[in-house]
């Protein structure tokens, strides 16, 4: 059940949130909001794969 919810969240993230890896984004210049988005995407992706 938990894994299914995170897979749905991962699909929503992919559709809604920006992908910084495609833009060759520099993490040292990221704002707090951008770091939160990166962290959230990592958290959801990590839990959807477990």
N, CA, C and O atoms as a Tinker XYZ file with bonds, in Angstrom:
   200  protein
     1  N      0.835000   -1.200000    0.000000    73     2
     2  CA     0.000000    0.000000    0.000000    64     1     3
     3  C      0.872000    1.253000    0.000000    63     2     4     5
     4  O      0.647000    2.165000   -0.795000    81     3
     5  N      1.862000    1.301000    0.885000    73     3     6
     6  CA     2.741000    2.462000    0.985000    64     5     7
     7  C      3.498000    2.674000   -0.323000    63     6     8     9
     8  O      3.630000    3.801000   -0.802000    81     7
     9  N      3.990000    1.581000   -0.890000    73     7    10
    10  CA     4.758000    1.665000   -2.126000    64     9    11
    11  C      3.895000    2.190000   -3.272000    63    10    12    13
    12  O      4.367000    2.952000   -4.116000    81    11
    13  N      2.639000    1.779000   -3.295000    73    11    14
    14  CA     1.726000    2.213000   -4.349000    64    13    15
    15  C      1.465000    3.717000   -4.262000    63    14    16    17
    16  O      1.393000    4.397000   -5.286000    81    15
    17  N      1.326000    4.227000   -3.057000    73    15    18
    18  CA     1.100000    5.660000   -2.857000    64    17    19
    19  C      2.305000    6.454000   -3.334000    63    18    20    21
    20  O      2.156000    7.487000   -3.987000    81    19
    21  N      3.502000    5.970000   -3.008000    73    19    22
    22  CA     4.704000    6.680000   -3.429000    64    21    23
    23  C      4.903000    6.607000   -4.941000    63    22    24    25
    24  O      5.457000    7.537000   -5.527000    81    23
    25  N      4.474000    5.544000   -5.574000    73    23    26
    26  CA     4.561000    5.464000   -7.039000    64    25    27
    27  C      3.632000    6.476000   -7.690000    63    26    28    29
    28  O      3.983000    7.087000   -8.700000    81    27
    29  N      2.451000    6.655000   -7.115000    73    27    30
    30  CA     1.520000    7.655000   -7.629000    64    29    31
    31  C      2.104000    9.051000   -7.428000    63    30    32    33
    32  O      2.035000    9.890000   -8.326000    81    31
    33  N      2.683000    9.301000   -6.242000    73    31    34
    34  CA     3.318000   10.595000   -5.977000    64    33    35
    35  C      4.473000   10.855000   -6.938000    63    34    36    37
    36  O      4.672000   11.989000   -7.373000    81    35
    37  N      5.236000    9.819000   -7.273000    73    35    38
    38  CA     6.351000    9.972000   -8.200000    64    37    39
    39  C      5.863000   10.389000   -9.578000    63    38    40    41
    40  O      6.492000   11.220000  -10.234000    81    39
    41  N      4.751000    9.824000  -10.020000    73    39    42
    42  CA     4.183000   10.223000  -11.314000    64    41    43
    43  C      3.712000   11.669000  -11.291000    63    42    44    45
    44  O      3.895000   12.402000  -12.263000    81    43
    45  N      3.105000   12.078000  -10.181000    73    43    46
    46  CA     2.653000   13.465000  -10.045000    64    45    47
    47  C      3.858000   14.405000  -10.043000    63    46    48    49
    48  O      3.838000   15.448000  -10.698000    81    47
    49  N      4.903000   14.036000   -9.308000    73    47    50
    50  CA     6.119000   14.850000   -9.268000    64    49    51
    51  C      6.708000   15.023000  -10.659000    63    50    52    53
    52  O      7.118000   16.120000  -11.039000    81    51
    53  N      6.744000   13.942000  -11.406000    73    51    54
    54  CA     7.321000   13.993000  -12.741000    64    53    55
    55  C      6.545000   14.942000  -13.645000    63    54    56    57
    56  O      7.132000   15.627000  -14.483000    81    55
    57  N      5.248000   14.983000  -13.478000    73    55    58
    58  CA     4.405000   15.827000  -14.322000    64    57    59
    59  C      4.406000   17.292000  -13.887000    63    58    60    61
    60  O      4.317000   18.189000  -14.725000    81    59
    61  N      4.505000   17.534000  -12.581000    73    59    62
    62  CA     4.293000   18.884000  -12.066000    64    61    63
    63  C      5.592000   19.620000  -11.733000    63    62    64    65
    64  O      5.770000   20.776000  -12.115000    81    63
    65  N      6.485000   18.955000  -11.030000    73    63    66
    66  CA     7.684000   19.626000  -10.541000    64    65    67
    67  C      8.778000   19.682000  -11.603000    63    66    68    69
    68  O      8.867000   18.799000  -12.456000    81    67
    69  N      9.613000   20.726000  -11.548000    73    67    70
    70  CA    10.683000   20.849000  -12.545000    64    69    71
    71  C     11.779000   19.814000  -12.325000    63    70    72    73
    72  O     12.028000   19.382000  -11.199000    81    71
    73  N     12.426000   19.428000  -13.415000    73    71    74
    74  CA    13.546000   18.496000  -13.346000    64    73    75
    75  C     14.834000   19.299000  -13.481000    63    74    76    77
    76  O     15.131000   19.839000  -14.547000    81    75
    77  N     15.580000   19.371000  -12.414000    73    75    78
    78  CA    16.812000   20.154000  -12.435000    64    77    79
    79  C     17.970000   19.393000  -13.062000    63    78    80    81
    80  O     18.943000   20.015000  -13.487000    81    79
    81  N     17.900000   18.084000  -13.133000    73    79    82
    82  CA    18.999000   17.315000  -13.699000    64    81    83
    83  C     19.107000   17.521000  -15.216000    63    82    84    85
    84  O     20.206000   17.472000  -15.767000    81    83
    85  N     18.010000   17.745000  -15.870000    73    83    86
    86  CA    18.041000   17.983000  -17.317000    64    85    87
    87  C     18.625000   19.344000  -17.660000    63    86    88    89
    88  O     19.139000   19.544000  -18.761000    81    87
    89  N     18.548000   20.271000  -16.732000    73    87    90
    90  CA    19.049000   21.629000  -16.960000    64    89    91
    91  C     20.513000   21.772000  -16.546000    63    90    92    93
    92  O     21.069000   22.867000  -16.636000    81    91
    93  N     21.139000   20.697000  -16.100000    73    91    94
    94  CA    22.515000   20.706000  -15.577000    64    93    95
    95  C     22.638000   21.796000  -14.517000    63    94    96    97
    96  O     23.454000   22.712000  -14.615000    81    95
    97  N     21.813000   21.658000  -13.526000    73    95    98
    98  CA    21.657000   22.621000  -12.442000    64    97    99
    99  C     22.818000   22.530000  -11.463000    63    98   100   101
   100  O     23.254000   21.433000  -11.113000    81    99
   101  N     23.320000   23.681000  -11.018000    73    99   102
   102  CA    24.409000   23.727000  -10.046000    64   101   103
   103  C     23.815000   23.794000   -8.634000    63   102   104   105
   104  O     23.176000   24.782000   -8.274000    81   103
   105  N     24.027000   22.743000   -7.840000    73   103   106
   106  CA    23.438000   22.684000   -6.499000    64   105   107
   107  C     23.983000   23.753000   -5.553000    63   106   108   109
   108  O     23.291000   24.153000   -4.617000    81   107
   109  N     25.195000   24.215000   -5.780000    73   107   110
   110  CA    25.755000   25.228000   -4.892000    64   109   111
   111  C     25.055000   26.577000   -5.041000    63   110   112   113
   112  O     25.161000   27.429000   -4.159000    81   111
   113  N     24.350000   26.774000   -6.137000    73   111   114
   114  CA    23.640000   28.034000   -6.368000    64   113   115
   115  C     22.133000   27.899000   -6.163000    63   114   116   117
   116  O     21.384000   28.818000   -6.497000    81   115
   117  N     21.683000   26.787000   -5.629000    73   115   118
   118  CA    20.255000   26.538000   -5.453000    64   117   119
   119  C     19.695000   27.337000   -4.281000    63   118   120   121
   120  O     20.358000   27.523000   -3.261000    81   119
   121  N     18.460000   27.806000   -4.450000    73   119   122
   122  CA    17.776000   28.488000   -3.356000    64   121   123
   123  C     17.186000   27.428000   -2.421000    63   122   124   125
   124  O     17.214000   26.235000   -2.724000    81   123
   125  N     16.662000   27.872000   -1.301000    73   123   126
   126  CA    16.078000   26.930000   -0.341000    64   125   127
   127  C     14.874000   26.214000   -0.929000    63   126   128   129
   128  O     14.679000   25.023000   -0.685000    81   127
   129  N     14.072000   26.922000   -1.696000    73   127   130
   130  CA    12.908000   26.308000   -2.321000    64   129   131
   131  C     13.338000   25.224000   -3.318000    63   130   132   133
   132  O     12.742000   24.147000   -3.361000    81   131
   133  N     14.352000   25.504000   -4.102000    73   131   134
   134  CA    14.847000   24.516000   -5.058000    64   133   135
   135  C     15.421000   23.299000   -4.342000    63   134   136   137
   136  O     15.247000   22.171000   -4.802000    81   135
   137  N     16.100000   23.518000   -3.226000    73   135   138
   138  CA    16.647000   22.399000   -2.449000    64   137   139
   139  C     15.510000   21.568000   -1.851000    63   138   140   141
   140  O     15.623000   20.346000   -1.758000    81   139
   141  N     14.421000   22.217000   -1.447000    73   139   142
   142  CA    13.275000   21.485000   -0.922000    64   141   143
   143  C     12.636000   20.622000   -2.009000    63   142   144   145
   144  O     12.248000   19.484000   -1.749000    81   143
   145  N     12.527000   21.155000   -3.218000    73   143   146
   146  CA    11.959000   20.393000   -4.330000    64   145   147
   147  C     12.847000   19.187000   -4.641000    63   146   148   149
   148  O     12.344000   18.082000   -4.845000    81   147
   149  N     14.147000   19.392000   -4.676000    73   147   150
   150  CA    15.090000   18.298000   -4.940000    64   149   151
   151  C     14.984000   17.239000   -3.854000    63   150   152   153
   152  O     14.948000   16.045000   -4.150000    81   151
   153  N     14.935000   17.667000   -2.606000    73   151   154
   154  CA    14.813000   16.737000   -1.481000    64   153   155
   155  C     13.511000   15.963000   -1.512000    63   154   156   157
   156  O     13.499000   14.759000   -1.258000    81   155
   157  N     12.417000   16.639000   -1.819000    73   155   158
   158  CA    11.118000   15.978000   -1.897000    64   157   159
   159  C     11.111000   14.944000   -3.012000    63   158   160   161
   160  O     10.635000   13.827000   -2.808000    81   159
   161  N     11.625000   15.290000   -4.179000    73   159   162
   162  CA    11.670000   14.342000   -5.295000    64   161   163
   163  C     12.524000   13.135000   -4.946000    63   162   164   165
   164  O     12.177000   12.004000   -5.286000    81   163
   165  N     13.637000   13.373000   -4.270000    73   163   166
   166  CA    14.513000   12.271000   -3.854000    64   165   167
   167  C     13.782000   11.350000   -2.878000    63   166   168   169
   168  O     13.824000   10.128000   -3.020000    81   167
   169  N     13.114000   11.939000   -1.889000    73   167   170
   170  CA    12.384000   11.164000   -0.878000    64   169   171
   171  C     11.299000   10.293000   -1.508000    63   170   172   173
   172  O     11.178000    9.110000   -1.187000    81   171
   173  N     10.523000   10.878000   -2.397000    73   171   174
   174  CA     9.442000   10.121000   -3.032000    64   173   175
   175  C     10.008000    9.029000   -3.941000    63   174   176   177
   176  O      9.528000    7.895000   -3.925000    81   175
   177  N     11.017000    9.367000   -4.723000    73   175   178
   178  CA    11.614000    8.368000   -5.622000    64   177   179
   179  C     12.222000    7.225000   -4.837000    63   178   180   181
   180  O     12.061000    6.063000   -5.208000    81   179
   181  N     12.909000    7.533000   -3.773000    73   179   182
   182  CA    13.558000    6.521000   -2.948000    64   181   183
   183  C     12.520000    5.559000   -2.348000    63   182   184   185
   184  O     12.724000    4.345000   -2.337000    81   183
   185  N     11.422000    6.107000   -1.859000    73   183   186
   186  CA    10.394000    5.260000   -1.250000    64   185   187
   187  C      9.579000    4.486000   -2.277000    63   186   188   189
   188  O      9.033000    3.430000   -1.958000    81   187
   189  N      9.490000    4.984000   -3.482000    73   187   190
   190  CA     8.742000    4.260000   -4.509000    64   189   191
   191  C      9.544000    3.072000   -5.044000    63   190   192   193
   192  O      8.966000    2.122000   -5.573000    81   191
   193  N     10.863000    3.120000   -4.909000    73   191   194
   194  CA    11.705000    2.041000   -5.394000    64   193   195
   195  C     11.922000    0.936000   -4.366000    63   194   196   197
   196  O     12.248000   -0.191000   -4.738000    81   195
   197  N     11.750000    1.234000   -3.103000    73   195   198
   198  CA    11.970000    0.227000   -2.050000    64   197   199
   199  C     10.943000   -0.858000   -2.038000    63   198   200
   200  O     11.010000   -1.763000   -1.206000    81   199
